[in-house]
PDB file of C-alpha atoms in Angstrom:
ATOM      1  CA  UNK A   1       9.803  47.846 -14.991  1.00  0.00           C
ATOM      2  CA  UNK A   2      12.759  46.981 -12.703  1.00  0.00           C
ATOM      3  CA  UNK A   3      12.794  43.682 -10.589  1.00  0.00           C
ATOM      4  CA  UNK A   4      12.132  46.203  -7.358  1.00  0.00           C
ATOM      5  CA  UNK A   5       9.127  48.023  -9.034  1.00  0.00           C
ATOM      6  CA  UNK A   6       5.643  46.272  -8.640  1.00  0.00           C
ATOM      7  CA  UNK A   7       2.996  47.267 -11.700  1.00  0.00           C
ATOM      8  CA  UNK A   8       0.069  48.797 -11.426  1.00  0.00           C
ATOM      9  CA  UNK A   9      -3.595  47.134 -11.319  1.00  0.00           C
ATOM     10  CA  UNK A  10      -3.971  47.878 -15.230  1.00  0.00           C
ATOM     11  CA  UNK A  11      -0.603  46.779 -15.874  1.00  0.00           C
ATOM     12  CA  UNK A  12      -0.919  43.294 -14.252  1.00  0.00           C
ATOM     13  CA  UNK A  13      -4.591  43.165 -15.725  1.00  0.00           C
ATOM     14  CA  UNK A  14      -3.117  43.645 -19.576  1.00  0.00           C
ATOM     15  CA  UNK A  15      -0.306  40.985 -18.348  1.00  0.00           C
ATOM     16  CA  UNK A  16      -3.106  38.719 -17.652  1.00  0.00           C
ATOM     17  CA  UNK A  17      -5.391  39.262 -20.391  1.00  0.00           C
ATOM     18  CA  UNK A  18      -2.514  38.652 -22.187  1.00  0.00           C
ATOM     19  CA  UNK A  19      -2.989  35.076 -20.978  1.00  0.00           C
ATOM     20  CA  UNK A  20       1.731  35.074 -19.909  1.00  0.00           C
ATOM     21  CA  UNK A  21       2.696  33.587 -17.112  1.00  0.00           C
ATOM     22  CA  UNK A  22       3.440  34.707 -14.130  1.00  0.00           C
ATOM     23  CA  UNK A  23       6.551  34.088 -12.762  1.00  0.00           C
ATOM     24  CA  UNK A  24       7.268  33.072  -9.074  1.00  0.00           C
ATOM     25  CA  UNK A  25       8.872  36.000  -7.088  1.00  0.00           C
ATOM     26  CA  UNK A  26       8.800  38.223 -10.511  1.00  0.00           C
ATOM     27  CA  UNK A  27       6.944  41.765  -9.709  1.00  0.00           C
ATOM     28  CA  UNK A  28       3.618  40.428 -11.327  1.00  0.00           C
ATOM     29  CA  UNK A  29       3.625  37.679  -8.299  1.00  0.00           C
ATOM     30  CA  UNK A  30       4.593  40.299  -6.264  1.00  0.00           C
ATOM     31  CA  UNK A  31       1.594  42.428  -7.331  1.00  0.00           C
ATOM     32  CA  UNK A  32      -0.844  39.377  -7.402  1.00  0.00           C
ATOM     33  CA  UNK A  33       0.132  38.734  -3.306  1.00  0.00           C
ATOM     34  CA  UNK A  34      -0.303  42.092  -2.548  1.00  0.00           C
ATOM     35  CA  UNK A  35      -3.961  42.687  -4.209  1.00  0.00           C
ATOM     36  CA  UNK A  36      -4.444  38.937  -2.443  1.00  0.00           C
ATOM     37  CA  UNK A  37      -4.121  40.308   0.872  1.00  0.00           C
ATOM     38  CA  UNK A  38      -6.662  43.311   0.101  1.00  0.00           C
ATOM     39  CA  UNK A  39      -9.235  40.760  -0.883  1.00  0.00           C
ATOM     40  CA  UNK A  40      -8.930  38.294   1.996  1.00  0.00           C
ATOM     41  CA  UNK A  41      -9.503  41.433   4.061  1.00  0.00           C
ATOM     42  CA  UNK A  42     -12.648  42.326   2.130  1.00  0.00           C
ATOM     43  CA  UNK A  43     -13.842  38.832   2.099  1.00  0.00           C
ATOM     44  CA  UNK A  44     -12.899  38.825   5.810  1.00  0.00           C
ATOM     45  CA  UNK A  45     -15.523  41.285   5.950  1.00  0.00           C
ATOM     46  CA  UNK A  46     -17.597  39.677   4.341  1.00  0.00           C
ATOM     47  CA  UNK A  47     -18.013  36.285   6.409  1.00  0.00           C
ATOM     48  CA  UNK A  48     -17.921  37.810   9.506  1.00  0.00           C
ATOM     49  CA  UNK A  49     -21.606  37.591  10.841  1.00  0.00           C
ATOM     50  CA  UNK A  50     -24.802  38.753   9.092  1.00  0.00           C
ATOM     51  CA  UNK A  51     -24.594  41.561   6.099  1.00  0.00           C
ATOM     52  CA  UNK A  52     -27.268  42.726   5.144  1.00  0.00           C
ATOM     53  CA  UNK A  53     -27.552  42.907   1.466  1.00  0.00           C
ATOM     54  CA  UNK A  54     -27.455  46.500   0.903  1.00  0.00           C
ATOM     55  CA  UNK A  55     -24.096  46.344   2.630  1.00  0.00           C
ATOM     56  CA  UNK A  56     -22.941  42.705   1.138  1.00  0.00           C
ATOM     57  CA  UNK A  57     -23.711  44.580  -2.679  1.00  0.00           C
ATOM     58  CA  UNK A  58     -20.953  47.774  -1.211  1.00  0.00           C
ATOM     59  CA  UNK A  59     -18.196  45.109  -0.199  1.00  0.00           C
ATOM     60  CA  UNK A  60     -18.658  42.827  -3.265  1.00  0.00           C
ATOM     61  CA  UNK A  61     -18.248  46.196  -5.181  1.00  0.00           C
ATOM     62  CA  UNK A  62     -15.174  47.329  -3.009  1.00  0.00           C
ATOM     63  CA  UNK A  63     -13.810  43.699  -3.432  1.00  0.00           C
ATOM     64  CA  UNK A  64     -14.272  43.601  -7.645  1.00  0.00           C
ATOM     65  CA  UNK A  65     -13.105  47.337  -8.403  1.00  0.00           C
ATOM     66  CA  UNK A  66     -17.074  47.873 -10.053  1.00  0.00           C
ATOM     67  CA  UNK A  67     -20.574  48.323  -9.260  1.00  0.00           C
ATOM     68  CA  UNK A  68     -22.089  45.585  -8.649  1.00  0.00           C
ATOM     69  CA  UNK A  69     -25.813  45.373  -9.729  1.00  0.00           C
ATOM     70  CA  UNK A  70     -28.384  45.724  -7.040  1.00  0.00           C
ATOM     71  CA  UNK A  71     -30.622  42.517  -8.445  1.00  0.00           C
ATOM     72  CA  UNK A  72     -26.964  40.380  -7.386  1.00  0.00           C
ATOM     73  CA  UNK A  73     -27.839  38.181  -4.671  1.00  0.00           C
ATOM     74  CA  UNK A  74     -25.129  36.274  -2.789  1.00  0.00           C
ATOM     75  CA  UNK A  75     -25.048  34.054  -0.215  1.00  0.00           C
ATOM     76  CA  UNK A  76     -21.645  33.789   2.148  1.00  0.00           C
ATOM     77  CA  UNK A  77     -19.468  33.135   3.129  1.00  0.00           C
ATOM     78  CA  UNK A  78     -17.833  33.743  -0.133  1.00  0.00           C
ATOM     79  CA  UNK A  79     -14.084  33.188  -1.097  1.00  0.00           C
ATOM     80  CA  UNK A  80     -11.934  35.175  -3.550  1.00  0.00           C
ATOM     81  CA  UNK A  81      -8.240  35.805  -3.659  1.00  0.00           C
ATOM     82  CA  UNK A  82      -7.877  38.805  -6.065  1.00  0.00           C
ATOM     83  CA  UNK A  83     -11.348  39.941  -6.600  1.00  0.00           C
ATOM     84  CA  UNK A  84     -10.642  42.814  -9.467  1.00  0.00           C
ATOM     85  CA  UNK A  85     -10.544  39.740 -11.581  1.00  0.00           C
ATOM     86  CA  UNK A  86     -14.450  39.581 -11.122  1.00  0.00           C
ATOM     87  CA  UNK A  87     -17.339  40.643 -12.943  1.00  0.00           C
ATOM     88  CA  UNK A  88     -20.932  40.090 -12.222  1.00  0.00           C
ATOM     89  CA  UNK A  89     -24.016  40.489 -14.507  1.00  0.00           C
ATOM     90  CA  UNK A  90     -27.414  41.107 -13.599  1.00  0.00           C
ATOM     91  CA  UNK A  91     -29.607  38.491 -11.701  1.00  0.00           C
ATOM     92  CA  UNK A  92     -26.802  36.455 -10.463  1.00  0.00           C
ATOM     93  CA  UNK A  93     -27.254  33.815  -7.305  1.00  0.00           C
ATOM     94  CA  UNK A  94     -24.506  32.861  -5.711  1.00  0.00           C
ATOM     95  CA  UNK A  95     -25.222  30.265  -3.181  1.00  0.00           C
ATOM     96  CA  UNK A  96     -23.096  29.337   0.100  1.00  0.00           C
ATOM     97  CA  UNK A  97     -19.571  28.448   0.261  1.00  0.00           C
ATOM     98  CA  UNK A  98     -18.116  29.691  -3.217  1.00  0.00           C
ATOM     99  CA  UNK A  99     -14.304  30.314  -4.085  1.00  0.00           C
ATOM    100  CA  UNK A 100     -13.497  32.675  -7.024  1.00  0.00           C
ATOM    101  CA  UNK A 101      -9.773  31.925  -7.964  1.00  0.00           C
ATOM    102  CA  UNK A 102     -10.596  34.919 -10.290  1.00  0.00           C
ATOM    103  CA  UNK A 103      -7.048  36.541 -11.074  1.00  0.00           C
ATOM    104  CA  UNK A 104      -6.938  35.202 -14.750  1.00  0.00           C
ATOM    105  CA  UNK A 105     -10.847  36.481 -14.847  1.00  0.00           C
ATOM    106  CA  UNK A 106     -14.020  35.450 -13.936  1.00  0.00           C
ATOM    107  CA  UNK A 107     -17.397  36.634 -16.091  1.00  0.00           C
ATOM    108  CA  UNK A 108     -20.739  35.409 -14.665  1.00  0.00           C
ATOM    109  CA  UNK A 109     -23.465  36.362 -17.411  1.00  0.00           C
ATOM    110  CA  UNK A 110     -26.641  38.226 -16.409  1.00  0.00           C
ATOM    111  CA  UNK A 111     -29.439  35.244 -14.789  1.00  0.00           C
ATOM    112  CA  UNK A 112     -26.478  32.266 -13.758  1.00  0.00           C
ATOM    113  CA  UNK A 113     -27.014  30.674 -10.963  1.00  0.00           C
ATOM    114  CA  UNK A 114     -23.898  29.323  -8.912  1.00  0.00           C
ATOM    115  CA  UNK A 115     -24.119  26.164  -6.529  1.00  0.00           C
ATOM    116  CA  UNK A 116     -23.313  26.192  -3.203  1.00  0.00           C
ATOM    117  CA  UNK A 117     -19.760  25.123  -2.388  1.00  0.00           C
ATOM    118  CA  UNK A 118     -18.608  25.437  -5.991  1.00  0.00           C
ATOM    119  CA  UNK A 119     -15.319  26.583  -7.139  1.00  0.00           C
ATOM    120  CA  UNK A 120     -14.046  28.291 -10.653  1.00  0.00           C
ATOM    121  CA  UNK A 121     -10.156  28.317 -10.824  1.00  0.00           C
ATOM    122  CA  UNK A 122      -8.260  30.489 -13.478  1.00  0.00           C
ATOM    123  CA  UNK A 123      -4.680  30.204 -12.962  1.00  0.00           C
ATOM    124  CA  UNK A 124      -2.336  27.049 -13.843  1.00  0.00           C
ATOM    125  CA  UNK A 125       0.659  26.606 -12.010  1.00  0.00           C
ATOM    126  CA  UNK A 126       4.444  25.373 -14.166  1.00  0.00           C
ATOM    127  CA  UNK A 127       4.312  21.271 -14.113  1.00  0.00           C
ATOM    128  CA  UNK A 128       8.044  21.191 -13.885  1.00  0.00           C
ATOM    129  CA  UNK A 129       8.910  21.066 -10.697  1.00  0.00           C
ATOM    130  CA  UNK A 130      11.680  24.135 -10.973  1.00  0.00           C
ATOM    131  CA  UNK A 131       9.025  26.316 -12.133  1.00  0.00           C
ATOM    132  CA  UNK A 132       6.349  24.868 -10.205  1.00  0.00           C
ATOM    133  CA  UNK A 133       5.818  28.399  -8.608  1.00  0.00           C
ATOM    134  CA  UNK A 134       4.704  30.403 -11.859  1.00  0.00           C
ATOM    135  CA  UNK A 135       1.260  30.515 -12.772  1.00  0.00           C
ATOM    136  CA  UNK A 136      -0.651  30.790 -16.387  1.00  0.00           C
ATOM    137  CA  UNK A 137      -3.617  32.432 -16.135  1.00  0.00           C
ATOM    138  CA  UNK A 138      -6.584  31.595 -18.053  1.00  0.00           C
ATOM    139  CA  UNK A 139     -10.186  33.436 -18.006  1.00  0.00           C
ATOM    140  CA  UNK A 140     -13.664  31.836 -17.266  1.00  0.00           C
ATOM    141  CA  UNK A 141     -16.842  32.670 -18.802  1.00  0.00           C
ATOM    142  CA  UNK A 142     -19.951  31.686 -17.702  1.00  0.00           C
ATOM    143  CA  UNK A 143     -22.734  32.106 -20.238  1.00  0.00           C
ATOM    144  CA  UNK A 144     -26.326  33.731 -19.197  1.00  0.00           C
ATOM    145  CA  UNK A 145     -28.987  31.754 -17.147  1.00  0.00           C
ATOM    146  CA  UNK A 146     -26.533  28.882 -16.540  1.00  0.00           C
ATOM    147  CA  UNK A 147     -27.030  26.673 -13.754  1.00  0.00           C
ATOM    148  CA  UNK A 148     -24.163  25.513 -12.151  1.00  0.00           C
ATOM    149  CA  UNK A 149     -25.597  22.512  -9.290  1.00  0.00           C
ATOM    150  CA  UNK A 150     -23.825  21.996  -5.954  1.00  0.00           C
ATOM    151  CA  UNK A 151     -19.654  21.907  -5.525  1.00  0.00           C
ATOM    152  CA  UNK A 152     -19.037  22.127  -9.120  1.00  0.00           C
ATOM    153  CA  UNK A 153     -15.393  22.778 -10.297  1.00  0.00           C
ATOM    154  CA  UNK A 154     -14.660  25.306 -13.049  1.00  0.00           C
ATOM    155  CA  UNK A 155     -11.015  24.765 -14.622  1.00  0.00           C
ATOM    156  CA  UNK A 156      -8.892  27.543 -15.845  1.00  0.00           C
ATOM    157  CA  UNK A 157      -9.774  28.689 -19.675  1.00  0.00           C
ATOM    158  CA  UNK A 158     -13.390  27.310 -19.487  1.00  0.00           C
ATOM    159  CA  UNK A 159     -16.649  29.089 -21.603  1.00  0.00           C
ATOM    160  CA  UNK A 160     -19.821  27.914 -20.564  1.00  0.00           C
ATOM    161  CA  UNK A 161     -22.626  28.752 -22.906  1.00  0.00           C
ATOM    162  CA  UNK A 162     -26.063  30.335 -22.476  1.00  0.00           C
ATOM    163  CA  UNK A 163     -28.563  28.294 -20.795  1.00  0.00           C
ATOM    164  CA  UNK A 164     -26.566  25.674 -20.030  1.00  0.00           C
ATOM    165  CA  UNK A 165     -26.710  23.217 -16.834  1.00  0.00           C
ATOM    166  CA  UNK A 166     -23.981  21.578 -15.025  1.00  0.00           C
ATOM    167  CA  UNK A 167     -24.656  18.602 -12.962  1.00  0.00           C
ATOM    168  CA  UNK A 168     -23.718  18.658  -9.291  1.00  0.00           C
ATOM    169  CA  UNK A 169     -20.308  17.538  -8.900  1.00  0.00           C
ATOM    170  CA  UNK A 170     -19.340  17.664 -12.571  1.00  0.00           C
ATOM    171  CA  UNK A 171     -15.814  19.127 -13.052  1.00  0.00           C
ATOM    172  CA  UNK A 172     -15.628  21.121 -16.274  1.00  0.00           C
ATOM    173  CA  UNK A 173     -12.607  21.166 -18.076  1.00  0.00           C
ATOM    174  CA  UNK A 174     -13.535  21.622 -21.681  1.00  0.00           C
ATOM    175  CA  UNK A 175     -16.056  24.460 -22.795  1.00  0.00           C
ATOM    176  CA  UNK A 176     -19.781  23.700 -22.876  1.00  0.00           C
ATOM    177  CA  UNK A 177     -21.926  24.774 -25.739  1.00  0.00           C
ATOM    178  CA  UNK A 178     -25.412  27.011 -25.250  1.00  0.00           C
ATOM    179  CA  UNK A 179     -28.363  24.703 -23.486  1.00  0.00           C
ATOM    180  CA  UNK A 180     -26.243  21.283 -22.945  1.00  0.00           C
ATOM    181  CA  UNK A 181     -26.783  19.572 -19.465  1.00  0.00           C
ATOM    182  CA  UNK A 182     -23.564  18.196 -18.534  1.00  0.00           C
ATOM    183  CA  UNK A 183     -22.343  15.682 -15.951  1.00  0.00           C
ATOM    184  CA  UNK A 184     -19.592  14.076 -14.540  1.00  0.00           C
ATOM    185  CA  UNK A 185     -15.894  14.276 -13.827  1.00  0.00           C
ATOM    186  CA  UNK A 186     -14.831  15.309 -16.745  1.00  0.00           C
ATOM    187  CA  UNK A 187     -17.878  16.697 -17.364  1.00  0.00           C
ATOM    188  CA  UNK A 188     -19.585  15.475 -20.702  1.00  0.00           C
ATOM    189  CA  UNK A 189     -22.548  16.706 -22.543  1.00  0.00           C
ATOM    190  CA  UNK A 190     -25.996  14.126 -22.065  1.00  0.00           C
ATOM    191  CA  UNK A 191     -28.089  16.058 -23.507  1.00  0.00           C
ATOM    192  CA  UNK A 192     -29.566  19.644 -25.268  1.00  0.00           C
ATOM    193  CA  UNK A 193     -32.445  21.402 -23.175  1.00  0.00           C
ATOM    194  CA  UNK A 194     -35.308  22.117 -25.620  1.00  0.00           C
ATOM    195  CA  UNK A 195     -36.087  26.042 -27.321  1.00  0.00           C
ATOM    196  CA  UNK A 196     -38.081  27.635 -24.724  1.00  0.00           C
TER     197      UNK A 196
END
């Protein structure tokens, strides 16, 4: 690929999965502001009065690049800036006022619930200042039948098992195992839920 030539979705995807960086002005960032702009439209769309869900399940699809299944229930407005980075499971709830930062990859496992004004980030930008502009992405994974409470933060690299809860507020920074309630900023574990 010459500096001039942008790659294509599956290219930047492998890039990704990869877990390299992105460089600031390479053709990856290139790429990554260019898919941006197609899902700030969708989203756009999205936020712009009453969808009925029916129609809210066709843009999230548009907006991800797959189906999206029909028992997903969200809630907008709803904020993503890359959107094929974004998968859904069955069940989901997303309440009001997410934001997806979902180019390094977000997962939400069949059952999660999502807290209103929550936000999962995936991409790290370069702490030296000279490189400040390049960005290291880093996937998310969020278990099934997690709970995650109002305006939780979701850093970059994450797993959150099954089951587990996440206190209001709590910023996660370290994975959380299966059924642990966690709290706080950083979030720590205070306790295991019980077998059901």
């Amino acid at each position: 690929m010459t500096d001039d030539e942008l790659p294509t979705l599956e290219e930047f995807q492998a890039h990704v999965a990869r877990g390299e960086t992105i460089v600031g002005g390479s053709p990856m960032h290139r790429f990554m502001h260019g898919a941006s702009q197609e899902a700030l439209q969708v989203t756009a769309r999205i936020n712009s009065g009453y969808v009925p869900p029916e129609e809210l399940r066709a843009l999230l699809s548009e907006l991800t690049g797959r189906e999206v299944p029909e028992s997903v229930a969200v809630f907008p407005p709803i904020y993503s800036e890359f959107g094929k980075g974004f998968v859904l499971g069955e069940d989901v709830f997303i309440n009001i006022g997410c934001r997806f930062q979902d180019t390094g990859g977000i997962t939400i496992g069949a059952g999660s619930l999502i807290g209103h004004g929550s936000t999962i980030t995936t991409l790290n930008h370069g702490e030296q200042p000279s490189r400040r502009a390049d960005m290291t992405p880093a996937a998310v994974t969020i278990g099934e039948k997690v709970w995650l409470g109002a305006s939780v933060t979701v850093t970059p690299g994450v797993s959150i098992g099954d089951g587990a809860i996440v206190a209001a507020g709590a910023v996660v920074t370290k994975d959380v195992p299966p059924r642990a309630v966690v709290a706080g900023v950083p979030a720590r574990v205070l306790r295991y839920l019980d077998e059901d």
